[in-house]
């Protein structure tokens, strides 16, 4: 099938990678990250920075499962793209031991069966002396398979892995043009009309088009 994915963020990049791997002809469309954010008047993405917490612990079984399946693929995406984005520094959720939220986190983990360390009272203060938790806190710490990702680098890694999954990676062309379209992530080509003085395309339009499979 020929499929256009609109929006080259974390979800769009992931969708393009899966579709390209499944043998579809995929075009991933979306603007590059704006350089001057203050003056940018087009669309924004929520991946224009360096820090996202990633963890298996969650009060909801669905989100824990989705996270575990995502985290399990980080290594493959990093090696397919050659771009590292995951720092496995661990993650911790903490809250009052008698509140339903932390009890739900415990229940989800018990059912899923992944490892985490529980800390309370003096043991918690000794393990994490740089935090000051109130009395009665229960902390659930995942020492491995959790930490933080760079969303900027992850979005790029997904795009690169999607491109590599296509057989040719030939550059896309604008209809009727002999010039190849700009590579994904390059600044948009724009021209100013002498007659109207307006820029085309306007900044709000997606101008980066990354064809991950050509035939
Ligand atoms: C400050 C902040 C902190 C967060 N912290 C965490 C965290 O710690 N852990 C966690 O798991 N999640 C966190 N999130 C949420 C996570 O970043 C988002 O859920 C995720 O980025 C959403 O991915 P997305 O692909 O749906 O959207 P986005 O990443 O926003 O991507 C959308 C893409 O579509 C493009 N686009 C928009 N309009 C158009 C258009 N008309 N045509 C073409 N392209 C278009 C945009 O340019 C962008 O590239 C955080 C989010 C923010 C903002």
PDB file of C-alpha atoms and ligand atoms in Angstrom:
ATOM      1  CA  UNK A   1       0.000   0.000   0.000  1.00  0.00           C
ATOM      2  CA  UNK A   2       1.041   3.640  -0.438  1.00  0.00           C
ATOM      3  CA  UNK A   3       0.638   5.432   2.854  1.00  0.00           C
ATOM      4  CA  UNK A   4       1.288   9.046   3.866  1.00  0.00           C
ATOM      5  CA  UNK A   5       1.968   9.604   7.579  1.00  0.00           C
ATOM      6  CA  UNK A   6       1.326  13.232   8.535  1.00  0.00           C
ATOM      7  CA  UNK A   7       3.405  14.470  11.468  1.00  0.00           C
ATOM      8  CA  UNK A   8       7.011  13.327  11.930  1.00  0.00           C
ATOM      9  CA  UNK A   9       6.983  13.268  15.741  1.00  0.00           C
ATOM     10  CA  UNK A  10       7.316  10.300  18.100  1.00  0.00           C
ATOM     11  CA  UNK A  11       4.095   8.600  16.988  1.00  0.00           C
ATOM     12  CA  UNK A  12       4.370   9.456  13.270  1.00  0.00           C
ATOM     13  CA  UNK A  13       8.017   8.350  13.118  1.00  0.00           C
ATOM     14  CA  UNK A  14       7.150   5.089  14.871  1.00  0.00           C
ATOM     15  CA  UNK A  15       4.196   4.479  12.542  1.00  0.00           C
ATOM     16  CA  UNK A  16       6.382   5.107   9.466  1.00  0.00           C
ATOM     17  CA  UNK A  17       9.036   2.693  10.777  1.00  0.00           C
ATOM     18  CA  UNK A  18       6.527  -0.101  11.377  1.00  0.00           C
ATOM     19  CA  UNK A  19       4.783   0.466   8.029  1.00  0.00           C
ATOM     20  CA  UNK A  20       8.081   0.539   6.086  1.00  0.00           C
ATOM     21  CA  UNK A  21       9.192  -2.652   7.817  1.00  0.00           C
ATOM     22  CA  UNK A  22       5.889  -4.267   6.854  1.00  0.00           C
ATOM     23  CA  UNK A  23       6.725  -3.514   3.199  1.00  0.00           C
ATOM     24  CA  UNK A  24       4.514  -0.501   2.560  1.00  0.00           C
ATOM     25  CA  UNK A  25       5.489   2.520   0.498  1.00  0.00           C
ATOM     26  CA  UNK A  26       5.519   5.244   3.129  1.00  0.00           C
ATOM     27  CA  UNK A  27       5.870   8.996   2.937  1.00  0.00           C
ATOM     28  CA  UNK A  28       6.448  10.756   6.248  1.00  0.00           C
ATOM     29  CA  UNK A  29       5.439  14.405   6.106  1.00  0.00           C
ATOM     30  CA  UNK A  30       6.148  17.052   8.680  1.00  0.00           C
ATOM     31  CA  UNK A  31       8.120  20.249   9.202  1.00  0.00           C
ATOM     32  CA  UNK A  32      11.598  20.246  10.715  1.00  0.00           C
ATOM     33  CA  UNK A  33      12.081  21.653  14.209  1.00  0.00           C
ATOM     34  CA  UNK A  34      12.024  25.454  13.965  1.00  0.00           C
ATOM     35  CA  UNK A  35      15.370  27.063  14.747  1.00  0.00           C
ATOM     36  CA  UNK A  36      13.969  30.343  16.067  1.00  0.00           C
ATOM     37  CA  UNK A  37      11.146  29.169  18.337  1.00  0.00           C
ATOM     38  CA  UNK A  38      10.194  32.609  19.634  1.00  0.00           C
ATOM     39  CA  UNK A  39       9.450  33.969  16.170  1.00  0.00           C
ATOM     40  CA  UNK A  40       8.105  30.697  14.721  1.00  0.00           C
ATOM     41  CA  UNK A  41       4.465  31.033  13.666  1.00  0.00           C
ATOM     42  CA  UNK A  42       3.873  27.517  12.340  1.00  0.00           C
ATOM     43  CA  UNK A  43       3.022  24.228  14.051  1.00  0.00           C
ATOM     44  CA  UNK A  44       4.961  22.933  17.054  1.00  0.00           C
ATOM     45  CA  UNK A  45       5.769  19.388  18.107  1.00  0.00           C
ATOM     46  CA  UNK A  46       6.119  18.070  21.643  1.00  0.00           C
ATOM     47  CA  UNK A  47       9.513  16.509  20.855  1.00  0.00           C
ATOM     48  CA  UNK A  48      11.603  19.690  20.597  1.00  0.00           C
ATOM     49  CA  UNK A  49      13.673  19.097  23.750  1.00  0.00           C
ATOM     50  CA  UNK A  50      15.892  16.578  25.519  1.00  0.00           C
ATOM     51  CA  UNK A  51      14.034  14.993  28.443  1.00  0.00           C
ATOM     52  CA  UNK A  52      11.252  12.409  28.773  1.00  0.00           C
ATOM     53  CA  UNK A  53      10.892  10.005  31.683  1.00  0.00           C
ATOM     54  CA  UNK A  54      10.411   6.421  30.559  1.00  0.00           C
ATOM     55  CA  UNK A  55       9.329   3.730  33.063  1.00  0.00           C
ATOM     56  CA  UNK A  56       7.450   0.470  33.401  1.00  0.00           C
ATOM     57  CA  UNK A  57       5.748   1.357  36.702  1.00  0.00           C
ATOM     58  CA  UNK A  58       2.329   2.861  36.166  1.00  0.00           C
ATOM     59  CA  UNK A  59      -1.024   2.839  38.006  1.00  0.00           C
ATOM     60  CA  UNK A  60      -2.693   1.710  34.754  1.00  0.00           C
ATOM     61  CA  UNK A  61      -1.984  -1.814  33.413  1.00  0.00           C
ATOM     62  CA  UNK A  62      -2.423  -0.663  29.805  1.00  0.00           C
ATOM     63  CA  UNK A  63       0.172   2.139  30.024  1.00  0.00           C
ATOM     64  CA  UNK A  64       2.613  -0.118  31.835  1.00  0.00           C
ATOM     65  CA  UNK A  65       2.313  -2.727  29.065  1.00  0.00           C
ATOM     66  CA  UNK A  66       2.682  -0.138  26.272  1.00  0.00           C
ATOM     67  CA  UNK A  67       5.754   1.319  28.017  1.00  0.00           C
ATOM     68  CA  UNK A  68       7.343  -2.102  28.526  1.00  0.00           C
ATOM     69  CA  UNK A  69       6.853  -2.959  24.868  1.00  0.00           C
ATOM     70  CA  UNK A  70       8.301   0.413  23.784  1.00  0.00           C
ATOM     71  CA  UNK A  71      11.309   0.178  26.094  1.00  0.00           C
ATOM     72  CA  UNK A  72      12.026  -3.339  24.817  1.00  0.00           C
ATOM     73  CA  UNK A  73      12.481  -1.874  21.301  1.00  0.00           C
ATOM     74  CA  UNK A  74      14.820   0.999  22.195  1.00  0.00           C
ATOM     75  CA  UNK A  75      17.955  -1.084  21.589  1.00  0.00           C
ATOM     76  CA  UNK A  76      16.776  -2.179  18.161  1.00  0.00           C
ATOM     77  CA  UNK A  77      15.857   1.385  17.116  1.00  0.00           C
ATOM     78  CA  UNK A  78      19.220   2.671  18.368  1.00  0.00           C
ATOM     79  CA  UNK A  79      21.159   0.030  16.451  1.00  0.00           C
ATOM     80  CA  UNK A  80      19.035   0.344  13.256  1.00  0.00           C
ATOM     81  CA  UNK A  81      19.408   4.130  13.192  1.00  0.00           C
ATOM     82  CA  UNK A  82      22.853   4.556  14.755  1.00  0.00           C
ATOM     83  CA  UNK A  83      21.323   7.250  17.007  1.00  0.00           C
ATOM     84  CA  UNK A  84      21.358   6.812  20.788  1.00  0.00           C
ATOM     85  CA  UNK A  85      18.481   8.379  22.696  1.00  0.00           C
ATOM     86  CA  UNK A  86      17.971   6.254  25.857  1.00  0.00           C
ATOM     87  CA  UNK A  87      19.781   6.781  29.190  1.00  0.00           C
ATOM     88  CA  UNK A  88      19.093   3.793  31.416  1.00  0.00           C
ATOM     89  CA  UNK A  89      19.501   5.584  34.752  1.00  0.00           C
ATOM     90  CA  UNK A  90      16.428   4.050  36.433  1.00  0.00           C
ATOM     91  CA  UNK A  91      13.167   5.644  37.555  1.00  0.00           C
ATOM     92  CA  UNK A  92      11.220   5.907  40.792  1.00  0.00           C
ATOM     93  CA  UNK A  93       7.600   6.515  41.731  1.00  0.00           C
ATOM     94  CA  UNK A  94       6.873   7.499  45.315  1.00  0.00           C
ATOM     95  CA  UNK A  95       3.798   8.458  47.291  1.00  0.00           C
ATOM     96  CA  UNK A  96       1.933   7.996  50.563  1.00  0.00           C
ATOM     97  CA  UNK A  97       1.859   4.233  51.257  1.00  0.00           C
ATOM     98  CA  UNK A  98      -1.806   4.382  52.284  1.00  0.00           C
ATOM     99  CA  UNK A  99      -3.029   6.138  49.114  1.00  0.00           C
ATOM    100  CA  UNK A 100      -4.687   4.261  46.229  1.00  0.00           C
ATOM    101  CA  UNK A 101      -2.266   5.517  43.536  1.00  0.00           C
ATOM    102  CA  UNK A 102       0.860   3.848  44.861  1.00  0.00           C
ATOM    103  CA  UNK A 103      -1.179   0.724  45.754  1.00  0.00           C
ATOM    104  CA  UNK A 104      -2.290   0.546  42.105  1.00  0.00           C
ATOM    105  CA  UNK A 105       1.329   0.879  40.912  1.00  0.00           C
ATOM    106  CA  UNK A 106       2.196  -2.073  43.168  1.00  0.00           C
ATOM    107  CA  UNK A 107      -0.755  -4.140  41.930  1.00  0.00           C
ATOM    108  CA  UNK A 108       0.067  -3.523  38.244  1.00  0.00           C
ATOM    109  CA  UNK A 109       3.706  -4.484  38.815  1.00  0.00           C
ATOM    110  CA  UNK A 110       2.771  -7.626  40.752  1.00  0.00           C
ATOM    111  CA  UNK A 111       0.521  -8.761  37.912  1.00  0.00           C
ATOM    112  CA  UNK A 112       3.035  -7.904  35.164  1.00  0.00           C
ATOM    113  CA  UNK A 113       5.875  -9.502  37.109  1.00  0.00           C
ATOM    114  CA  UNK A 114       8.765  -7.110  36.399  1.00  0.00           C
ATOM    115  CA  UNK A 115      11.396  -6.223  38.970  1.00  0.00           C
ATOM    116  CA  UNK A 116      11.388  -3.086  41.140  1.00  0.00           C
ATOM    117  CA  UNK A 117      12.793  -2.353  44.601  1.00  0.00           C
ATOM    118  CA  UNK A 118      10.514  -1.050  47.380  1.00  0.00           C
ATOM    119  CA  UNK A 119      11.840   1.436  49.923  1.00  0.00           C
ATOM    120  CA  UNK A 120      10.247   2.940  53.020  1.00  0.00           C
ATOM    121  CA  UNK A 121      11.383   4.877  56.110  1.00  0.00           C
ATOM    122  CA  UNK A 122      15.084   4.576  57.031  1.00  0.00           C
ATOM    123  CA  UNK A 123      15.887   2.305  54.063  1.00  0.00           C
ATOM    124  CA  UNK A 124      14.509   4.949  51.673  1.00  0.00           C
ATOM    125  CA  UNK A 125      16.507   7.761  53.336  1.00  0.00           C
ATOM    126  CA  UNK A 126      19.669   5.659  53.230  1.00  0.00           C
ATOM    127  CA  UNK A 127      19.293   4.621  49.573  1.00  0.00           C
ATOM    128  CA  UNK A 128      18.362   8.119  48.337  1.00  0.00           C
ATOM    129  CA  UNK A 129      19.930  10.561  50.812  1.00  0.00           C
ATOM    130  CA  UNK A 130      19.544  13.476  48.372  1.00  0.00           C
ATOM    131  CA  UNK A 131      15.712  13.263  48.546  1.00  0.00           C
ATOM    132  CA  UNK A 132      13.607  14.286  51.555  1.00  0.00           C
ATOM    133  CA  UNK A 133      10.412  12.256  51.594  1.00  0.00           C
ATOM    134  CA  UNK A 134       7.730  12.712  54.271  1.00  0.00           C
ATOM    135  CA  UNK A 135       7.063   9.959  56.807  1.00  0.00           C
ATOM    136  CA  UNK A 136       4.869   7.172  55.399  1.00  0.00           C
ATOM    137  CA  UNK A 137       6.237   7.349  51.836  1.00  0.00           C
ATOM    138  CA  UNK A 138       6.523   4.188  49.792  1.00  0.00           C
ATOM    139  CA  UNK A 139       8.982   4.420  46.865  1.00  0.00           C
ATOM    140  CA  UNK A 140       9.086   1.928  44.013  1.00  0.00           C
ATOM    141  CA  UNK A 141      12.410   2.083  42.188  1.00  0.00           C
ATOM    142  CA  UNK A 142      13.159   0.457  38.825  1.00  0.00           C
ATOM    143  CA  UNK A 143      16.944   0.227  38.610  1.00  0.00           C
ATOM    144  CA  UNK A 144      16.977  -1.105  35.023  1.00  0.00           C
ATOM    145  CA  UNK A 145      14.916  -0.794  31.846  1.00  0.00           C
ATOM    146  CA  UNK A 146      13.859   2.752  32.810  1.00  0.00           C
ATOM    147  CA  UNK A 147      15.333   6.234  32.768  1.00  0.00           C
ATOM    148  CA  UNK A 148      15.007   9.050  30.276  1.00  0.00           C
ATOM    149  CA  UNK A 149      14.960   9.486  26.519  1.00  0.00           C
ATOM    150  CA  UNK A 150      15.737  12.447  24.326  1.00  0.00           C
ATOM    151  CA  UNK A 151      12.487  12.906  22.372  1.00  0.00           C
ATOM    152  CA  UNK A 152      14.337  14.976  19.767  1.00  0.00           C
ATOM    153  CA  UNK A 153      16.804  12.167  19.114  1.00  0.00           C
ATOM    154  CA  UNK A 154      14.135   9.449  19.329  1.00  0.00           C
ATOM    155  CA  UNK A 155      12.011  11.167  16.650  1.00  0.00           C
ATOM    156  CA  UNK A 156      15.118  11.386  14.432  1.00  0.00           C
ATOM    157  CA  UNK A 157      16.064   7.754  15.130  1.00  0.00           C
ATOM    158  CA  UNK A 158      12.564   6.585  14.145  1.00  0.00           C
ATOM    159  CA  UNK A 159      12.781   8.511  10.865  1.00  0.00           C
ATOM    160  CA  UNK A 160      16.237   7.160  10.048  1.00  0.00           C
ATOM    161  CA  UNK A 161      15.211   3.583  10.932  1.00  0.00           C
ATOM    162  CA  UNK A 162      12.104   3.998   8.733  1.00  0.00           C
ATOM    163  CA  UNK A 163      14.230   5.259   5.839  1.00  0.00           C
ATOM    164  CA  UNK A 164      16.619   2.348   6.226  1.00  0.00           C
ATOM    165  CA  UNK A 165      13.723  -0.133   6.231  1.00  0.00           C
ATOM    166  CA  UNK A 166      12.815   1.046   2.681  1.00  0.00           C
ATOM    167  CA  UNK A 167      14.747  -0.661  -0.120  1.00  0.00           C
ATOM    168  CA  UNK A 168      16.074   2.407  -1.944  1.00  0.00           C
ATOM    169  CA  UNK A 169      15.881   5.553   0.095  1.00  0.00           C
ATOM    170  CA  UNK A 170      15.831   7.625  -3.117  1.00  0.00           C
ATOM    171  CA  UNK A 171      15.134  11.308  -2.511  1.00  0.00           C
ATOM    172  CA  UNK A 172      11.589  12.491  -3.091  1.00  0.00           C
ATOM    173  CA  UNK A 173      10.890  14.929  -5.884  1.00  0.00           C
ATOM    174  CA  UNK A 174       8.325  17.609  -6.200  1.00  0.00           C
ATOM    175  CA  UNK A 175       5.875  16.865  -9.030  1.00  0.00           C
ATOM    176  CA  UNK A 176       7.217  18.380 -12.287  1.00  0.00           C
ATOM    177  CA  UNK A 177      10.557  19.263 -10.714  1.00  0.00           C
ATOM    178  CA  UNK A 178      13.924  17.796 -11.653  1.00  0.00           C
ATOM    179  CA  UNK A 179      15.477  18.893  -8.410  1.00  0.00           C
ATOM    180  CA  UNK A 180      15.279  16.389  -5.556  1.00  0.00           C
ATOM    181  CA  UNK A 181      13.247  17.623  -2.611  1.00  0.00           C
ATOM    182  CA  UNK A 182      15.214  18.575   0.490  1.00  0.00           C
ATOM    183  CA  UNK A 183      16.342  15.763   2.760  1.00  0.00           C
ATOM    184  CA  UNK A 184      14.248  15.193   5.838  1.00  0.00           C
ATOM    185  CA  UNK A 185      15.145  17.614   8.595  1.00  0.00           C
ATOM    186  CA  UNK A 186      16.741  20.210   6.307  1.00  0.00           C
ATOM    187  CA  UNK A 187      15.400  23.758   6.459  1.00  0.00           C
ATOM    188  CA  UNK A 188      12.431  24.334   4.142  1.00  0.00           C
ATOM    189  CA  UNK A 189      13.066  25.943   0.745  1.00  0.00           C
ATOM    190  CA  UNK A 190      10.939  29.046   0.482  1.00  0.00           C
ATOM    191  CA  UNK A 191      10.639  31.753  -2.125  1.00  0.00           C
ATOM    192  CA  UNK A 192       9.234  35.261  -1.898  1.00  0.00           C
ATOM    193  CA  UNK A 193       6.797  36.400  -4.583  1.00  0.00           C
ATOM    194  CA  UNK A 194       7.987  39.571  -6.302  1.00  0.00           C
ATOM    195  CA  UNK A 195       4.382  40.529  -7.011  1.00  0.00           C
ATOM    196  CA  UNK A 196       2.770  40.021  -3.590  1.00  0.00           C
ATOM    197  CA  UNK A 197       5.850  39.998  -1.345  1.00  0.00           C
ATOM    198  CA  UNK A 198       4.503  36.816   0.324  1.00  0.00           C
ATOM    199  CA  UNK A 199       6.572  33.769   1.175  1.00  0.00           C
ATOM    200  CA  UNK A 200       5.670  30.400  -0.326  1.00  0.00           C
ATOM    201  CA  UNK A 201       5.154  27.936   1.142  1.00  0.00           C
ATOM    202  CA  UNK A 202       3.986  29.685   4.306  1.00  0.00           C
ATOM    203  CA  UNK A 203       5.866  28.514   7.396  1.00  0.00           C
ATOM    204  CA  UNK A 204       2.776  26.708   8.714  1.00  0.00           C
ATOM    205  CA  UNK A 205       2.845  24.149   5.896  1.00  0.00           C
ATOM    206  CA  UNK A 206       4.795  20.949   6.304  1.00  0.00           C
ATOM    207  CA  UNK A 207       7.766  21.274   4.013  1.00  0.00           C
ATOM    208  CA  UNK A 208       9.924  18.339   4.937  1.00  0.00           C
ATOM    209  CA  UNK A 209       8.964  15.230   3.072  1.00  0.00           C
ATOM    210  CA  UNK A 210      10.809  12.064   3.799  1.00  0.00           C
ATOM    211  CA  UNK A 211      10.057   9.180   1.465  1.00  0.00           C
ATOM    212  CA  UNK A 212      11.085   6.004   3.123  1.00  0.00           C
ATOM    213  CA  UNK A 213      10.212   3.664   0.287  1.00  0.00           C
ATOM    214  CA  UNK A 214      10.094   4.559  -3.376  1.00  0.00           C
ATOM    215  CA  UNK A 215       8.836   1.597  -5.379  1.00  0.00           C
TER     216      UNK A 215
HETATM  217  C1  LIG B   1       6.962  19.310  28.328  1.00  0.00           C
HETATM  218  C2  LIG B   1       6.528  17.883  28.052  1.00  0.00           C
HETATM  219  C3  LIG B   1       6.959  16.877  28.918  1.00  0.00           C
HETATM  220  C4  LIG B   1       6.580  15.563  28.671  1.00  0.00           C
HETATM  221  N1  LIG B   1       7.059  14.578  29.489  1.00  0.00           N
HETATM  222  C5  LIG B   1       6.846  13.283  29.179  1.00  0.00           C
HETATM  223  C6  LIG B   1       7.498  12.244  29.899  1.00  0.00           C
HETATM  224  O1  LIG B   1       8.274  12.502  30.807  1.00  0.00           O
HETATM  225  N2  LIG B   1       7.245  10.951  29.543  1.00  0.00           N
HETATM  226  C7  LIG B   1       6.398  10.647  28.513  1.00  0.00           C
HETATM  227  O2  LIG B   1       6.211   9.465  28.209  1.00  0.00           O
HETATM  228  N3  LIG B   1       5.774  11.624  27.798  1.00  0.00           N
HETATM  229  C8  LIG B   1       5.984  12.913  28.093  1.00  0.00           C
HETATM  230  N4  LIG B   1       5.400  13.916  27.343  1.00  0.00           N
HETATM  231  C9  LIG B   1       4.477  13.542  26.277  1.00  0.00           C
HETATM  232  C10 LIG B   1       5.175  13.118  24.980  1.00  0.00           C
HETATM  233  O3  LIG B   1       6.232  14.010  24.659  1.00  0.00           O
HETATM  234  C11 LIG B   1       4.101  13.129  23.895  1.00  0.00           C
HETATM  235  O4  LIG B   1       3.082  12.222  24.286  1.00  0.00           O
HETATM  236  C12 LIG B   1       4.620  12.704  22.546  1.00  0.00           C
HETATM  237  O5  LIG B   1       5.664  13.543  22.109  1.00  0.00           O
HETATM  238  C13 LIG B   1       3.456  12.769  21.553  1.00  0.00           C
HETATM  239  O6  LIG B   1       3.932  12.309  20.306  1.00  0.00           O
HETATM  240  P1  LIG B   1       3.142  12.697  18.981  1.00  0.00           P
HETATM  241  O7  LIG B   1       3.900  12.110  17.846  1.00  0.00           O
HETATM  242  O8  LIG B   1       1.698  12.334  19.163  1.00  0.00           O
HETATM  243  O9  LIG B   1       3.160  14.288  18.937  1.00  0.00           O
HETATM  244  P2  LIG B   1       4.408  15.237  18.667  1.00  0.00           P
HETATM  245  O10 LIG B   1       5.644  14.648  19.272  1.00  0.00           O
HETATM  246  O11 LIG B   1       3.968  16.595  19.093  1.00  0.00           O
HETATM  247  O12 LIG B   1       4.555  15.193  17.091  1.00  0.00           O
HETATM  248  C14 LIG B   1       3.614  15.782  16.240  1.00  0.00           C
HETATM  249  C15 LIG B   1       4.331  16.159  14.954  1.00  0.00           C
HETATM  250  O13 LIG B   1       3.363  16.567  13.998  1.00  0.00           O
HETATM  251  C16 LIG B   1       3.833  17.746  13.365  1.00  0.00           C
HETATM  252  N5  LIG B   1       2.676  18.464  12.837  1.00  0.00           N
HETATM  253  C17 LIG B   1       1.762  19.169  13.523  1.00  0.00           C
HETATM  254  N6  LIG B   1       0.845  19.677  12.674  1.00  0.00           N
HETATM  255  C18 LIG B   1       1.187  19.261  11.434  1.00  0.00           C
HETATM  256  C19 LIG B   1       0.632  19.449  10.138  1.00  0.00           C
HETATM  257  N7  LIG B   1      -0.466  20.180   9.946  1.00  0.00           N
HETATM  258  N8  LIG B   1       1.237  18.867   9.089  1.00  0.00           N
HETATM  259  C20 LIG B   1       2.357  18.122   9.269  1.00  0.00           C
HETATM  260  N9  LIG B   1       2.943  17.917  10.466  1.00  0.00           N
HETATM  261  C21 LIG B   1       2.344  18.482  11.540  1.00  0.00           C
HETATM  262  C22 LIG B   1       4.618  18.476  14.409  1.00  0.00           C
HETATM  263  O14 LIG B   1       5.552  19.360  13.823  1.00  0.00           O
HETATM  264  C23 LIG B   1       5.322  17.303  15.124  1.00  0.00           C
HETATM  265  O15 LIG B   1       6.547  16.977  14.501  1.00  0.00           O
HETATM  266  C24 LIG B   1       5.738  15.253  27.568  1.00  0.00           C
HETATM  267  C25 LIG B   1       5.309  16.280  26.713  1.00  0.00           C
HETATM  268  C26 LIG B   1       5.712  17.577  26.948  1.00  0.00           C
HETATM  269  C27 LIG B   1       5.252  18.659  26.001  1.00  0.00           C
END
